[in-house]
Amino acid sequence: MLASNLIPYSYSTAVTISKPNRRHIYPINTSSSFSPLLTRAQTKKHNNNSNPFIKVSSFNPINGFPSGFSSSFQPQIKDNVFPSGFCLKSRSLITKAATGSDVDGGDGDVVEPKPQQSKTLTLGIIFGFWYFQNIVFNIFNKKALTVFPYPWLLASFQLFAGSIWMIALWGLKLQPFPKITKEFVIALLGPALFHTIGHISACVSFSKVAVSFTHVIKSAEPVFTVLFSAVLGDVYPLKVWLSILPIVFGCSLAAVTEVSFNYGGLWGAMISNVGFVLRNVYSKKSLQHFKEVNGLNLYGCITILSLFYLFPAAIFVEGSQWVPGYYKAIEAVGKPSTFYLWVLLSGVFYHLYNQSSYQALDEISPLTFSVGNTMKRVVVIVSSVIVFRNPVRPLNALGSAIAILGTFLYSQATAKKKIEGEKKN
C-alpha cells in the first residue's frame, strides 16, 4: 500500500506523473467514499463531477501501484498512520516511492528492505540490558551481604521490590493484569514454593562464598534438569547426557581449588539448582492450562506468592539478629544512605534482570537465548572477579571454563532438540 497515493481531502491541485510512450488522464474522487489507491485498472473516462485530474506519465510499478510522484505534491504521514487509517509497514519503501527512487529488483519484483540491522540492534539492546542488570544485581547484592550477612531478610526485600514493581505496572496499565482464578492460584503454589527455595538458597550461598564460585556451581543446573526430567519420563538423546559430563567435572575442579570455599556456600548453590529445576518442572505440569498468562505476568505472580512464603520464615530464622546487624552495617559502611542504596539496587535489579530474561525469550529463539544465557554467566563471573578482586587459581579458572563450556553444549543440544520437536508437531 503506497502512502503517496493517498490524497487528503483538502487538496484540489493537479499532480503530474510521467510515463514513457503514452499519457493517461485519471480522475480523483475526493469525496469521503474515495478509495486511496490508484491502480492500472482504473477507468480513463472523466467523472461528471468537479474533481481535479491527474496526468499520469513515467511511473514504475510497486506492487501494482504507480509511483514516481513529483515533488509538487507531498502527502503528510504522521505516526505511521495514513489519513484513511491504513498503517505504514515499511517507511523505507514508501520514502523511495515518494521520491521516485527505484525499489524494484529489475524485473518488476519488489525488493523488500532487509531489517537485519534493526534486528541486530534490537538483539544487542536486549542482551545489553539483561547483562547489565544481572551484573548490577550481583555486585550490590554481594556488597549488602558483606556488611549485613542476613540473606533471608535481603532475599525477602528483593521479592518485595519485585512485587511492588509488578503492582505498579498493573496499576499504571503498562502491563495487562492477568486473570486470577482459584485454579490459577492453586497451580502457582508449587512453583512459587520452589522458586522461594531456589532464591533464598542462592542468597545464602552469595553471603558465604565469592560470587564467581556461586555462579560456577549454579552452572550445574542442567545436570539436575536432566536427572529430574529423566525420572519423570522425559527422554534425552545421548549428546545431552554427554554434555553434562564436563559440567560435573568442571564444577568439581572449581570447588576443590576455590580459595573462598565454604560448605554452606556450596550447598546453598546446589540447593538453589534443585529449587529452580523443580520450579521449572512443576510449572510445566501445573501451569500448562494457563497459557493465556504471559511470562512476565507469570513471574510477577510467582514473586508475590514467594514473598508470602519467605518473609515469615525469615523472621523465624534470623529476625532477632536484624536490629543489631543493622547498626553494625551502618557502622561498617559509614553512611546509612549508602547502605540503603545497596539494598535498594539489589532488590530492583533482581527483578529487572529476571524480567529482561523473560522478554529476551519472547524476542529471540531458544537457541539464541541459550547462548546468551551461557555468556551472561561468563560476563557475571568475570565482572565479579574484577570488582571484588577475588584471587583465582589457574586450576580454578580451568574448572570454571570447563563447566561453562559444558553448560553451553547442553543448552545447544536441548535447544536443537526442542526445535526439532516443534517441527515434528
Short mmCIF file of C-alpha atoms in Angstrom, two decimals:
data_model
loop_
_atom_site.label_atom_id
_atom_site.label_comp_id
_atom_site.label_asym_id
_atom_site.label_seq_id
_atom_site.Cartn_x
_atom_site.Cartn_y
_atom_site.Cartn_z
CA MET A 1 0.00 0.00 0.00
CA LEU A 2 1.55 3.25 -1.07
CA ALA A 3 1.40 6.41 1.00
CA SER A 4 1.91 8.67 -2.00
CA ASN A 5 -1.41 7.50 -3.45
CA LEU A 6 -3.30 8.96 -0.52
CA ILE A 7 -4.57 12.43 -1.29
CA PRO A 8 -6.04 14.38 1.65
CA TYR A 9 -9.44 15.78 1.12
CA SER A 10 -8.26 19.38 1.37
CA TYR A 11 -6.09 19.15 -1.80
CA SER A 12 -7.54 20.27 -5.08
CA THR A 13 -4.41 20.67 -7.13
CA ALA A 14 -3.31 18.50 -10.01
CA VAL A 15 -0.46 16.08 -9.60
CA THR A 16 1.72 15.33 -12.61
CA ILE A 17 3.44 11.98 -13.10
CA SER A 18 5.28 10.87 -16.20
CA LYS A 19 5.11 7.54 -18.03
CA PRO A 20 7.04 6.84 -21.20
CA ASN A 21 5.32 6.49 -24.57
CA ARG A 22 1.82 7.48 -23.57
CA ARG A 23 -0.37 9.70 -21.40
CA HIS A 24 -3.45 8.89 -19.37
CA ILE A 25 -5.90 11.05 -17.56
CA TYR A 26 -7.05 9.67 -14.19
CA PRO A 27 -9.86 11.30 -12.27
CA ILE A 28 -9.57 11.60 -8.50
CA ASN A 29 -12.71 11.36 -6.45
CA THR A 30 -12.16 13.50 -3.36
CA SER A 31 -15.42 12.52 -1.72
CA SER A 32 -15.47 10.63 1.58
CA SER A 33 -16.01 7.38 -0.28
CA PHE A 34 -12.81 7.81 -2.29
CA SER A 35 -10.51 4.77 -2.25
CA PRO A 36 -6.93 5.95 -1.66
CA LEU A 37 -5.32 3.56 -4.10
CA LEU A 38 -4.77 4.31 -7.77
CA THR A 39 -4.43 1.19 -9.86
CA ARG A 40 -3.74 0.49 -13.51
CA ALA A 41 -7.25 -0.92 -13.80
CA GLN A 42 -8.87 2.47 -13.17
CA THR A 43 -11.04 3.92 -15.91
CA LYS A 44 -9.73 6.52 -18.31
CA LYS A 45 -13.09 8.25 -18.52
CA HIS A 46 -13.79 11.50 -16.74
CA ASN A 47 -16.39 11.55 -13.98
CA ASN A 48 -19.14 14.15 -14.16
CA ASN A 49 -18.00 15.98 -11.05
CA SER A 50 -15.70 18.86 -10.32
CA ASN A 51 -12.79 16.74 -9.14
CA PRO A 52 -9.29 17.59 -10.37
CA PHE A 53 -7.36 15.32 -12.73
CA ILE A 54 -4.03 13.56 -12.52
CA LYS A 55 -1.86 13.41 -15.57
CA VAL A 56 -0.03 10.13 -15.35
CA SER A 57 3.26 9.52 -17.06
CA SER A 58 6.54 7.75 -16.36
CA PHE A 59 5.99 5.57 -13.30
CA ASN A 60 7.44 2.32 -12.02
CA PRO A 61 5.22 -0.47 -10.72
CA ILE A 62 5.35 -1.15 -7.00
CA ASN A 63 3.05 -3.97 -6.07
CA GLY A 64 0.83 -2.90 -8.94
CA PHE A 65 0.58 0.74 -7.80
CA PRO A 66 2.05 3.77 -9.55
CA SER A 67 4.97 5.67 -8.08
CA GLY A 68 7.25 8.47 -9.11
CA PHE A 69 5.20 11.45 -7.99
CA SER A 70 6.89 14.78 -8.49
CA SER A 71 7.90 16.96 -5.55
CA SER A 72 4.97 19.28 -6.18
CA PHE A 73 2.81 17.01 -4.07
CA GLN A 74 3.93 15.58 -0.73
CA PRO A 75 1.25 13.96 1.42
CA GLN A 76 1.78 14.15 5.16
CA ILE A 77 2.37 10.95 7.09
CA LYS A 78 2.14 11.11 10.86
CA ASP A 79 2.81 8.40 13.41
CA ASN A 80 3.00 5.73 10.72
CA VAL A 81 -0.74 6.06 10.03
CA PHE A 82 -2.31 7.29 6.82
CA PRO A 83 -5.25 9.72 6.79
CA SER A 84 -7.53 6.88 5.74
CA GLY A 85 -6.44 4.77 8.69
CA PHE A 86 -4.07 2.38 6.92
CA CYS A 87 -0.93 1.50 8.86
CA LEU A 88 2.52 2.08 7.46
CA LYS A 89 4.53 -1.13 7.49
CA SER A 90 7.59 -0.11 5.56
CA ARG A 91 8.64 3.52 5.80
CA SER A 92 11.74 2.97 3.65
CA LEU A 93 9.66 1.55 0.79
CA ILE A 94 7.22 4.45 0.92
CA THR A 95 10.03 7.00 1.03
CA LYS A 96 11.69 5.56 -2.06
CA ALA A 97 8.37 5.52 -3.89
CA ALA A 98 7.54 9.10 -2.97
CA THR A 99 10.89 10.38 -4.20
CA GLY A 100 10.80 8.42 -7.44
CA SER A 101 13.65 6.06 -6.45
CA ASP A 102 13.89 2.62 -7.95
CA VAL A 103 12.82 -0.02 -5.46
CA ASP A 104 12.23 -2.92 -7.78
CA GLY A 105 14.66 -5.68 -8.50
CA GLY A 106 14.96 -5.02 -12.19
CA ASP A 107 12.28 -7.47 -13.39
CA GLY A 108 9.28 -5.88 -11.76
CA ASP A 109 9.70 -7.76 -8.48
CA VAL A 110 9.76 -5.78 -5.30
CA VAL A 111 12.86 -6.00 -3.15
CA GLU A 112 11.72 -5.57 0.42
CA PRO A 113 14.17 -3.73 2.69
CA LYS A 114 16.07 -6.13 4.91
CA PRO A 115 15.54 -5.44 8.62
CA GLN A 116 18.78 -7.22 9.53
CA GLN A 117 20.41 -4.15 11.04
CA SER A 118 17.29 -3.40 13.06
CA LYS A 119 17.16 -6.97 14.38
CA THR A 120 20.83 -6.89 15.28
CA LEU A 121 20.37 -3.60 17.14
CA THR A 122 17.32 -4.94 18.99
CA LEU A 123 19.18 -8.10 19.95
CA GLY A 124 22.12 -6.06 21.21
CA ILE A 125 19.85 -3.87 23.33
CA ILE A 126 18.07 -6.89 24.83
CA PHE A 127 21.29 -8.67 25.77
CA GLY A 128 22.91 -5.42 26.89
CA PHE A 129 20.15 -4.65 29.39
CA TRP A 130 19.96 -8.26 30.52
CA TYR A 131 23.70 -8.49 31.22
CA PHE A 132 23.95 -5.03 32.76
CA GLN A 133 21.06 -5.63 35.16
CA ASN A 134 22.47 -9.01 36.18
CA ILE A 135 25.90 -7.52 36.87
CA VAL A 136 24.45 -4.66 38.92
CA PHE A 137 22.35 -7.08 40.99
CA ASN A 138 25.27 -9.38 41.75
CA ILE A 139 27.61 -6.55 42.71
CA PHE A 140 25.25 -4.70 45.05
CA ASN A 141 23.76 -7.88 46.44
CA LYS A 142 27.24 -9.00 47.48
CA LYS A 143 28.11 -5.55 48.86
CA ALA A 144 24.98 -5.57 51.03
CA LEU A 145 25.55 -9.14 52.22
CA THR A 146 29.18 -8.38 53.11
CA VAL A 147 28.19 -5.76 55.71
CA PHE A 148 24.76 -7.23 56.54
CA PRO A 149 25.10 -11.04 56.37
CA TYR A 150 21.40 -11.82 56.73
CA PRO A 151 20.35 -13.30 53.40
CA TRP A 152 16.82 -14.18 54.49
CA LEU A 153 15.87 -10.55 55.04
CA LEU A 154 17.65 -9.34 51.92
CA ALA A 155 16.04 -12.06 49.78
CA SER A 156 12.64 -11.08 51.20
CA PHE A 157 13.23 -7.44 50.32
CA GLN A 158 14.16 -8.39 46.76
CA LEU A 159 10.87 -10.24 46.37
CA PHE A 160 9.08 -7.28 47.94
CA ALA A 161 10.67 -4.88 45.45
CA GLY A 162 9.63 -7.14 42.58
CA SER A 163 6.06 -7.31 43.92
CA ILE A 164 5.80 -3.52 44.14
CA TRP A 165 7.22 -3.22 40.62
CA MET A 166 4.60 -5.56 39.15
CA ILE A 167 1.75 -3.92 41.07
CA ALA A 168 2.88 -0.55 39.66
CA LEU A 169 2.96 -1.95 36.11
CA TRP A 170 -0.54 -3.35 36.50
CA GLY A 171 -1.86 -0.20 38.21
CA LEU A 172 -0.49 2.10 35.50
CA LYS A 173 -1.77 -0.30 32.80
CA LEU A 174 1.73 -0.72 31.41
CA GLN A 175 1.21 -4.47 31.67
CA PRO A 176 -2.15 -6.23 31.26
CA PHE A 177 -3.45 -7.59 34.55
CA PRO A 178 -3.71 -11.40 34.45
CA LYS A 179 -6.98 -13.17 35.04
CA ILE A 180 -6.74 -14.53 38.58
CA THR A 181 -8.83 -17.58 39.39
CA LYS A 182 -8.82 -20.03 42.26
CA GLU A 183 -7.44 -22.75 39.98
CA PHE A 184 -4.63 -20.46 38.81
CA VAL A 185 -3.58 -19.59 42.37
CA ILE A 186 -3.58 -23.25 43.38
CA ALA A 187 -1.49 -24.12 40.33
CA LEU A 188 1.02 -21.40 41.31
CA LEU A 189 1.54 -22.60 44.89
CA GLY A 190 4.05 -25.32 43.92
CA PRO A 191 6.20 -23.27 41.50
CA ALA A 192 6.23 -20.34 43.94
CA LEU A 193 7.42 -22.60 46.77
CA PHE A 194 10.29 -24.00 44.71
CA HIS A 195 11.14 -20.50 43.46
CA THR A 196 11.39 -19.39 47.09
CA ILE A 197 13.73 -22.27 47.90
CA GLY A 198 15.91 -21.52 44.89
CA HIS A 199 16.13 -17.81 45.63
CA ILE A 200 16.91 -17.98 49.33
CA SER A 201 19.45 -20.77 48.79
CA ALA A 202 21.29 -18.68 46.22
CA CYS A 203 21.34 -15.69 48.58
CA VAL A 204 22.75 -17.88 51.37
CA SER A 205 25.48 -19.04 49.00
CA PHE A 206 26.27 -15.46 47.97
CA SER A 207 26.65 -14.49 51.63
CA LYS A 208 29.25 -17.21 52.31
CA VAL A 209 31.43 -17.53 49.18
CA ALA A 210 32.60 -15.44 46.23
CA VAL A 211 30.00 -14.51 43.62
CA SER A 212 32.08 -16.22 40.94
CA PHE A 213 32.10 -19.53 42.82
CA THR A 214 28.33 -19.48 43.34
CA HIS A 215 27.77 -18.93 39.63
CA VAL A 216 30.15 -21.74 38.68
CA ILE A 217 28.19 -24.14 40.89
CA LYS A 218 24.89 -22.78 39.58
CA SER A 219 26.07 -23.61 36.07
CA ALA A 220 25.47 -27.25 37.09
CA GLU A 221 21.71 -26.69 36.98
CA PRO A 222 21.39 -28.64 33.67
CA VAL A 223 22.63 -31.77 35.47
CA PHE A 224 19.66 -31.66 37.83
CA THR A 225 17.30 -30.80 34.98
CA VAL A 226 18.28 -33.93 33.05
CA LEU A 227 18.16 -36.17 36.14
CA PHE A 228 14.76 -35.00 37.40
CA SER A 229 13.24 -34.94 33.92
CA ALA A 230 14.52 -38.45 33.21
CA VAL A 231 12.91 -39.70 36.43
CA LEU A 232 9.62 -38.15 35.29
CA GLY A 233 9.80 -39.95 31.96
CA ASP A 234 11.45 -37.47 29.57
CA VAL A 235 13.88 -38.98 27.07
CA TYR A 236 17.11 -37.18 26.13
CA PRO A 237 19.47 -38.04 23.27
CA LEU A 238 22.99 -39.24 24.01
CA LYS A 239 24.60 -35.88 23.20
CA VAL A 240 22.62 -34.25 26.02
CA TRP A 241 23.86 -36.81 28.52
CA LEU A 242 27.42 -36.39 27.27
CA SER A 243 27.18 -32.60 27.62
CA ILE A 244 26.64 -32.81 31.39
CA LEU A 245 29.92 -34.68 31.96
CA PRO A 246 32.14 -31.59 31.52
CA ILE A 247 29.75 -29.67 33.77
CA VAL A 248 30.23 -32.16 36.60
CA PHE A 249 33.99 -32.32 36.08
CA GLY A 250 34.41 -28.53 35.78
CA CYS A 251 32.33 -27.77 38.89
CA SER A 252 34.25 -30.37 40.89
CA LEU A 253 37.60 -28.95 39.81
CA ALA A 254 36.47 -25.40 40.58
CA ALA A 255 35.18 -26.43 44.03
CA VAL A 256 38.35 -28.17 45.22
CA THR A 257 40.53 -25.26 44.08
CA GLU A 258 38.28 -22.40 45.29
CA VAL A 259 40.07 -20.02 47.67
CA SER A 260 36.84 -18.94 49.41
CA PHE A 261 35.44 -22.48 49.62
CA ASN A 262 32.73 -22.95 52.22
CA TYR A 263 30.39 -25.91 52.59
CA GLY A 264 27.47 -23.61 53.35
CA GLY A 265 28.11 -21.71 50.13
CA LEU A 266 28.47 -24.92 48.13
CA TRP A 267 25.31 -26.49 49.46
CA GLY A 268 23.39 -23.23 49.09
CA ALA A 269 24.22 -23.09 45.38
CA MET A 270 23.39 -26.80 44.92
CA ILE A 271 20.03 -26.49 46.69
CA SER A 272 19.31 -23.41 44.60
CA ASN A 273 19.82 -25.52 41.47
CA VAL A 274 17.40 -28.13 42.76
CA GLY A 275 14.81 -25.49 43.69
CA PHE A 276 14.83 -23.76 40.32
CA VAL A 277 14.80 -27.04 38.40
CA LEU A 278 11.80 -28.28 40.39
CA ARG A 279 10.12 -24.91 39.82
CA ASN A 280 10.53 -25.32 36.06
CA VAL A 281 9.43 -28.97 36.04
CA TYR A 282 6.44 -28.29 38.29
CA SER A 283 5.44 -25.20 36.29
CA LYS A 284 5.44 -27.20 33.07
CA LYS A 285 2.95 -29.66 34.54
CA SER A 286 0.72 -27.47 36.72
CA LEU A 287 0.51 -24.36 34.53
CA GLN A 288 0.01 -25.95 31.12
CA HIS A 289 -3.68 -24.99 31.16
CA PHE A 290 -2.95 -21.28 31.76
CA LYS A 291 -1.10 -20.42 28.57
CA GLU A 292 -3.02 -17.15 28.23
CA VAL A 293 -0.85 -15.72 31.05
CA ASN A 294 2.35 -14.32 29.54
CA GLY A 295 5.78 -14.97 31.02
CA LEU A 296 6.17 -11.58 32.68
CA ASN A 297 2.83 -11.79 34.47
CA LEU A 298 3.54 -15.38 35.48
CA TYR A 299 6.86 -14.39 37.03
CA GLY A 300 5.20 -11.45 38.79
CA CYS A 301 2.56 -13.69 40.37
CA ILE A 302 5.21 -16.20 41.46
CA THR A 303 7.23 -13.35 43.01
CA ILE A 304 4.27 -12.14 45.08
CA LEU A 305 3.44 -15.62 46.34
CA SER A 306 7.10 -16.29 47.12
CA LEU A 307 7.19 -13.20 49.33
CA PHE A 308 4.37 -14.64 51.44
CA TYR A 309 6.31 -17.90 51.73
CA LEU A 310 9.67 -16.37 52.56
CA PHE A 311 9.14 -13.42 54.88
CA PRO A 312 7.51 -15.33 57.78
CA ALA A 313 10.31 -17.92 57.55
CA ALA A 314 12.89 -15.11 57.50
CA ILE A 315 11.51 -13.68 60.75
CA PHE A 316 11.72 -17.12 62.36
CA VAL A 317 15.26 -17.89 61.14
CA GLU A 318 17.10 -14.61 61.73
CA GLY A 319 14.60 -11.95 62.81
CA SER A 320 16.18 -11.46 66.24
CA GLN A 321 19.52 -10.52 64.65
CA TRP A 322 18.31 -7.83 62.25
CA VAL A 323 18.43 -4.79 64.55
CA PRO A 324 21.97 -5.31 65.92
CA GLY A 325 23.07 -6.38 62.44
CA TYR A 326 21.68 -3.16 61.00
CA TYR A 327 23.73 -0.97 63.38
CA LYS A 328 26.87 -2.94 62.59
CA ALA A 329 26.25 -2.49 58.86
CA ILE A 330 25.80 1.28 59.23
CA GLU A 331 28.99 1.46 61.27
CA ALA A 332 30.91 -0.53 58.65
CA VAL A 333 29.62 1.50 55.69
CA GLY A 334 29.76 4.92 57.33
CA LYS A 335 26.70 6.46 55.67
CA PRO A 336 23.20 5.00 56.11
CA SER A 337 22.23 6.27 52.64
CA THR A 338 24.98 4.16 51.06
CA PHE A 339 23.69 1.00 52.71
CA TYR A 340 20.11 1.82 51.73
CA LEU A 341 21.23 2.36 48.14
CA TRP A 342 22.96 -1.03 48.01
CA VAL A 343 19.89 -2.82 49.34
CA LEU A 344 17.52 -0.91 47.04
CA LEU A 345 19.59 -1.57 43.91
CA SER A 346 19.89 -5.26 44.75
CA GLY A 347 16.10 -5.52 45.05
CA VAL A 348 15.18 -3.53 41.96
CA PHE A 349 17.77 -5.09 39.67
CA TYR A 350 16.98 -8.61 40.89
CA HIS A 351 13.50 -8.22 39.46
CA LEU A 352 14.63 -6.30 36.37
CA TYR A 353 17.14 -8.89 35.19
CA ASN A 354 14.57 -11.66 35.59
CA GLN A 355 12.04 -9.53 33.71
CA SER A 356 14.58 -8.93 30.93
CA SER A 357 15.25 -12.65 30.64
CA TYR A 358 11.54 -13.30 30.02
CA GLN A 359 11.42 -10.50 27.46
CA ALA A 360 14.55 -11.83 25.76
CA LEU A 361 12.97 -15.27 25.50
CA ASP A 362 9.90 -13.70 23.87
CA GLU A 363 12.03 -11.87 21.28
CA ILE A 364 14.60 -14.48 20.26
CA SER A 365 14.81 -18.19 19.54
CA PRO A 366 15.55 -20.73 22.32
CA LEU A 367 18.90 -21.46 20.68
CA THR A 368 19.98 -17.81 20.74
CA PHE A 369 18.65 -17.47 24.27
CA SER A 370 20.70 -20.44 25.45
CA VAL A 371 23.88 -18.94 24.01
CA GLY A 372 23.08 -15.59 25.63
CA ASN A 373 22.35 -17.21 28.98
CA THR A 374 25.68 -19.03 28.95
CA MET A 375 27.57 -15.88 28.02
CA LYS A 376 25.70 -13.98 30.73
CA ARG A 377 27.16 -16.27 33.38
CA VAL A 378 30.64 -15.76 31.95
CA VAL A 379 30.19 -11.98 31.99
CA VAL A 380 28.93 -12.03 35.60
CA ILE A 381 31.81 -14.23 36.78
CA VAL A 382 34.45 -12.06 35.10
CA SER A 383 32.82 -8.85 36.34
CA SER A 384 32.63 -10.06 39.93
CA VAL A 385 36.28 -11.16 39.90
CA ILE A 386 37.30 -7.72 38.62
CA VAL A 387 35.12 -5.73 41.05
CA PHE A 388 35.84 -7.76 44.20
CA ARG A 389 39.38 -8.75 43.17
CA ASN A 390 38.87 -12.37 44.14
CA PRO A 391 42.03 -14.47 43.84
CA VAL A 392 41.67 -17.07 41.10
CA ARG A 393 43.98 -20.06 40.80
CA PRO A 394 44.79 -21.46 37.35
CA LEU A 395 43.04 -24.78 38.05
CA ASN A 396 40.04 -22.91 39.43
CA ALA A 397 39.81 -20.86 36.24
CA LEU A 398 40.19 -24.03 34.16
CA GLY A 399 37.42 -25.80 36.08
CA SER A 400 35.12 -22.80 35.69
CA ALA A 401 35.79 -22.66 31.95
CA ILE A 402 35.08 -26.40 31.52
CA ALA A 403 31.83 -26.12 33.49
CA ILE A 404 30.67 -23.14 31.42
CA LEU A 405 31.60 -24.97 28.21
CA GLY A 406 29.53 -27.95 29.32
CA THR A 407 26.59 -25.66 30.04
CA PHE A 408 26.91 -24.20 26.55
CA LEU A 409 26.99 -27.66 24.93
CA TYR A 410 23.98 -28.75 26.96
CA SER A 411 21.96 -25.64 26.07
CA GLN A 412 22.77 -26.10 22.38
CA ALA A 413 21.76 -29.77 22.43
CA THR A 414 18.49 -29.22 24.29
CA ALA A 415 17.54 -26.15 22.23
CA LYS A 416 18.02 -28.09 18.99
CA LYS A 417 16.01 -30.97 20.47
CA LYS A 418 13.18 -28.58 21.27
CA ILE A 419 13.24 -27.03 17.78
CA GLU A 420 13.18 -30.46 16.14
CA GLY A 421 10.26 -31.48 18.34
CA GLU A 422 8.29 -28.36 17.39
CA LYS A 423 8.90 -29.04 13.68
CA LYS A 424 7.60 -32.59 14.04
CA ASN A 425 4.48 -31.35 15.78
#
